[in-house]
Amino acid sequence: MNQSYDLIFVYNADSGLVAMLGDITHRIVSPQTYPCKLCALTYSVNGMSRDWKNFVGALGRRVIFLHRDELQKLYGIAEVPLPAAFKINDSQPQLWITAEQFNRCQTLDDLKHLIKETL
């Protein structure tokens, strides 16, 4: 993997078309039980929120988004509750924002504030 990233955001969801379709359906049918706050706050059925995309682009950091299966495959990390975010230190991901912190966010603005105050 290209180690040129500064931040990694990890969804509490698996990659792939089938998983994505299941996630979209779950968010529509039962949003209150959807297990990924990062997805719930930053995505709609139309894709990634423009506001979120602009915010991430303005961070001045190289950012990548991974799914839980990709995190495990690329970094061997499987036991961290998700969603989560990591900062890269010495080419290794270090937990930066925990699932508990993500789950306390009720709005996209809450999430953006959390990121700004912890960077």
PDB file of C-alpha atoms in Angstrom:
ATOM      1  CA  MET A   1       0.000   0.000   0.000  1.00  0.00           C
ATOM      2  CA  ASN A   2       1.087   3.510  -0.682  1.00  0.00           C
ATOM      3  CA  GLN A   3       2.256   4.890   2.694  1.00  0.00           C
ATOM      4  CA  SER A   4       1.814   8.496   1.611  1.00  0.00           C
ATOM      5  CA  TYR A   5      -1.336   9.051   3.695  1.00  0.00           C
ATOM      6  CA  ASP A   6      -1.557  11.101   6.871  1.00  0.00           C
ATOM      7  CA  LEU A   7      -5.046  10.058   7.991  1.00  0.00           C
ATOM      8  CA  ILE A   8      -7.116   6.908   7.598  1.00  0.00           C
ATOM      9  CA  PHE A   9     -10.871   6.892   8.184  1.00  0.00           C
ATOM     10  CA  VAL A  10     -12.308   3.391   8.560  1.00  0.00           C
ATOM     11  CA  TYR A  11     -15.955   2.516   8.029  1.00  0.00           C
ATOM     12  CA  ASN A  12     -17.666  -0.133  10.129  1.00  0.00           C
ATOM     13  CA  ALA A  13     -18.627  -1.894   6.903  1.00  0.00           C
ATOM     14  CA  ASP A  14     -17.019  -4.236   4.406  1.00  0.00           C
ATOM     15  CA  SER A  15     -15.960  -3.303   0.889  1.00  0.00           C
ATOM     16  CA  GLY A  16     -17.609  -4.550  -2.269  1.00  0.00           C
ATOM     17  CA  LEU A  17     -20.821  -4.044  -4.198  1.00  0.00           C
ATOM     18  CA  VAL A  18     -22.960  -6.534  -2.260  1.00  0.00           C
ATOM     19  CA  ALA A  19     -21.903  -5.044   1.083  1.00  0.00           C
ATOM     20  CA  MET A  20     -22.524  -1.521  -0.218  1.00  0.00           C
ATOM     21  CA  LEU A  21     -26.036  -2.362  -1.402  1.00  0.00           C
ATOM     22  CA  GLY A  22     -26.802  -3.974   1.951  1.00  0.00           C
ATOM     23  CA  ASP A  23     -25.495  -0.909   3.774  1.00  0.00           C
ATOM     24  CA  ILE A  24     -27.602   1.473   1.689  1.00  0.00           C
ATOM     25  CA  THR A  25     -30.688  -0.629   2.313  1.00  0.00           C
ATOM     26  CA  HIS A  26     -30.000  -0.774   6.049  1.00  0.00           C
ATOM     27  CA  ARG A  27     -29.523   3.010   6.260  1.00  0.00           C
ATOM     28  CA  ILE A  28     -32.848   3.577   4.488  1.00  0.00           C
ATOM     29  CA  VAL A  29     -34.931   0.923   6.253  1.00  0.00           C
ATOM     30  CA  SER A  30     -33.511   1.199   9.774  1.00  0.00           C
ATOM     31  CA  PRO A  31     -31.155   4.169  10.139  1.00  0.00           C
ATOM     32  CA  GLN A  32     -31.316   4.084  13.948  1.00  0.00           C
ATOM     33  CA  THR A  33     -29.674   0.629  14.003  1.00  0.00           C
ATOM     34  CA  TYR A  34     -27.079   1.262  11.315  1.00  0.00           C
ATOM     35  CA  PRO A  35     -23.676   0.365  12.868  1.00  0.00           C
ATOM     36  CA  CYS A  36     -21.449   2.922  11.117  1.00  0.00           C
ATOM     37  CA  LYS A  37     -21.811   6.501  12.337  1.00  0.00           C
ATOM     38  CA  LEU A  38     -19.109   7.630   9.887  1.00  0.00           C
ATOM     39  CA  CYS A  39     -21.181   6.329   6.964  1.00  0.00           C
ATOM     40  CA  ALA A  40     -24.441   7.631   8.402  1.00  0.00           C
ATOM     41  CA  LEU A  41     -23.100  11.167   8.832  1.00  0.00           C
ATOM     42  CA  THR A  42     -21.097  11.475   5.614  1.00  0.00           C
ATOM     43  CA  TYR A  43     -23.098   9.526   3.014  1.00  0.00           C
ATOM     44  CA  SER A  44     -26.570   9.569   1.535  1.00  0.00           C
ATOM     45  CA  VAL A  45     -28.063   7.318  -1.125  1.00  0.00           C
ATOM     46  CA  ASN A  46     -26.482   9.753  -3.609  1.00  0.00           C
ATOM     47  CA  GLY A  47     -22.950   9.163  -2.323  1.00  0.00           C
ATOM     48  CA  MET A  48     -20.514  11.120  -0.188  1.00  0.00           C
ATOM     49  CA  SER A  49     -21.813  14.452   1.066  1.00  0.00           C
ATOM     50  CA  ARG A  50     -20.354  17.396  -0.828  1.00  0.00           C
ATOM     51  CA  ASP A  51     -19.934  19.245   2.480  1.00  0.00           C
ATOM     52  CA  TRP A  52     -17.893  16.338   3.905  1.00  0.00           C
ATOM     53  CA  LYS A  53     -15.850  15.979   0.725  1.00  0.00           C
ATOM     54  CA  ASN A  54     -15.011  19.688   0.800  1.00  0.00           C
ATOM     55  CA  PHE A  55     -14.162  19.561   4.509  1.00  0.00           C
ATOM     56  CA  VAL A  56     -11.790  16.607   4.059  1.00  0.00           C
ATOM     57  CA  GLY A  57     -10.189  18.269   1.044  1.00  0.00           C
ATOM     58  CA  ALA A  58      -9.538  21.418   3.068  1.00  0.00           C
ATOM     59  CA  LEU A  59      -7.795  19.590   5.931  1.00  0.00           C
ATOM     60  CA  GLY A  60      -4.434  19.911   4.226  1.00  0.00           C
ATOM     61  CA  ARG A  61      -3.747  16.229   4.944  1.00  0.00           C
ATOM     62  CA  ARG A  62      -3.526  13.204   2.694  1.00  0.00           C
ATOM     63  CA  VAL A  63      -6.598  11.143   3.562  1.00  0.00           C
ATOM     64  CA  ILE A  64      -7.754   7.653   2.651  1.00  0.00           C
ATOM     65  CA  PHE A  65     -11.026   5.928   3.473  1.00  0.00           C
ATOM     66  CA  LEU A  66     -10.996   2.186   4.122  1.00  0.00           C
ATOM     67  CA  HIS A  67     -13.550  -0.457   5.006  1.00  0.00           C
ATOM     68  CA  ARG A  68     -12.976  -2.836   7.929  1.00  0.00           C
ATOM     69  CA  ASP A  69     -11.896  -5.733   5.680  1.00  0.00           C
ATOM     70  CA  GLU A  70      -9.392  -3.445   3.922  1.00  0.00           C
ATOM     71  CA  LEU A  71      -7.966  -2.253   7.247  1.00  0.00           C
ATOM     72  CA  GLN A  72      -7.429  -5.829   8.322  1.00  0.00           C
ATOM     73  CA  LYS A  73      -5.903  -6.848   4.992  1.00  0.00           C
ATOM     74  CA  LEU A  74      -3.561  -3.850   4.710  1.00  0.00           C
ATOM     75  CA  TYR A  75      -2.576  -3.338   8.343  1.00  0.00           C
ATOM     76  CA  GLY A  76      -3.615  -6.500  10.201  1.00  0.00           C
ATOM     77  CA  ILE A  77      -5.904  -4.468  12.468  1.00  0.00           C
ATOM     78  CA  ALA A  78      -9.104  -6.314  13.322  1.00  0.00           C
ATOM     79  CA  GLU A  79      -9.815  -5.790  17.022  1.00  0.00           C
ATOM     80  CA  VAL A  80     -10.412  -2.021  17.056  1.00  0.00           C
ATOM     81  CA  PRO A  81     -14.081  -1.033  17.384  1.00  0.00           C
ATOM     82  CA  LEU A  82     -15.225   0.817  14.270  1.00  0.00           C
ATOM     83  CA  PRO A  83     -15.759   3.336  12.845  1.00  0.00           C
ATOM     84  CA  ALA A  84     -12.377   4.762  13.747  1.00  0.00           C
ATOM     85  CA  ALA A  85      -9.761   7.090  12.390  1.00  0.00           C
ATOM     86  CA  PHE A  86      -6.005   6.707  12.494  1.00  0.00           C
ATOM     87  CA  LYS A  87      -3.047   9.029  12.089  1.00  0.00           C
ATOM     88  CA  ILE A  88       0.000   7.581  10.372  1.00  0.00           C
ATOM     89  CA  ASN A  89       3.110   7.728  12.548  1.00  0.00           C
ATOM     90  CA  ASP A  90       6.328   6.077  11.320  1.00  0.00           C
ATOM     91  CA  SER A  91       4.318   4.360   8.555  1.00  0.00           C
ATOM     92  CA  GLN A  92       2.001   2.748  11.128  1.00  0.00           C
ATOM     93  CA  PRO A  93      -1.598   3.667  11.911  1.00  0.00           C
ATOM     94  CA  GLN A  94      -2.140   5.003  15.433  1.00  0.00           C
ATOM     95  CA  LEU A  95      -5.701   5.253  16.733  1.00  0.00           C
ATOM     96  CA  TRP A  96      -6.798   8.879  16.636  1.00  0.00           C
ATOM     97  CA  ILE A  97     -10.614   8.956  16.829  1.00  0.00           C
ATOM     98  CA  THR A  98     -12.387   6.049  18.530  1.00  0.00           C
ATOM     99  CA  ALA A  99     -15.740   4.480  17.729  1.00  0.00           C
ATOM    100  CA  GLU A 100     -17.064   5.948  20.965  1.00  0.00           C
ATOM    101  CA  GLN A 101     -16.096   9.448  19.822  1.00  0.00           C
ATOM    102  CA  PHE A 102     -17.683   8.896  16.385  1.00  0.00           C
ATOM    103  CA  ASN A 103     -20.847   7.540  17.963  1.00  0.00           C
ATOM    104  CA  ARG A 104     -21.277  10.642  20.131  1.00  0.00           C
ATOM    105  CA  CYS A 105     -21.528  12.791  16.984  1.00  0.00           C
ATOM    106  CA  GLN A 106     -25.124  13.488  16.077  1.00  0.00           C
ATOM    107  CA  THR A 107     -24.516  15.668  13.025  1.00  0.00           C
ATOM    108  CA  LEU A 108     -21.900  16.193  10.362  1.00  0.00           C
ATOM    109  CA  ASP A 109     -21.022  19.476  12.060  1.00  0.00           C
ATOM    110  CA  ASP A 110     -20.342  17.546  15.299  1.00  0.00           C
ATOM    111  CA  LEU A 111     -17.981  15.257  13.391  1.00  0.00           C
ATOM    112  CA  LYS A 112     -16.183  18.144  11.705  1.00  0.00           C
ATOM    113  CA  HIS A 113     -15.749  19.864  15.069  1.00  0.00           C
ATOM    114  CA  LEU A 114     -14.324  16.661  16.605  1.00  0.00           C
ATOM    115  CA  ILE A 115     -11.805  16.344  13.790  1.00  0.00           C
ATOM    116  CA  LYS A 116     -10.746  19.993  13.972  1.00  0.00           C
ATOM    117  CA  GLU A 117     -10.291  19.931  17.742  1.00  0.00           C
ATOM    118  CA  THR A 118      -8.273  16.687  17.735  1.00  0.00           C
ATOM    119  CA  LEU A 119      -5.981  17.469  14.792  1.00  0.00           C
TER     120      LEU A 119
END
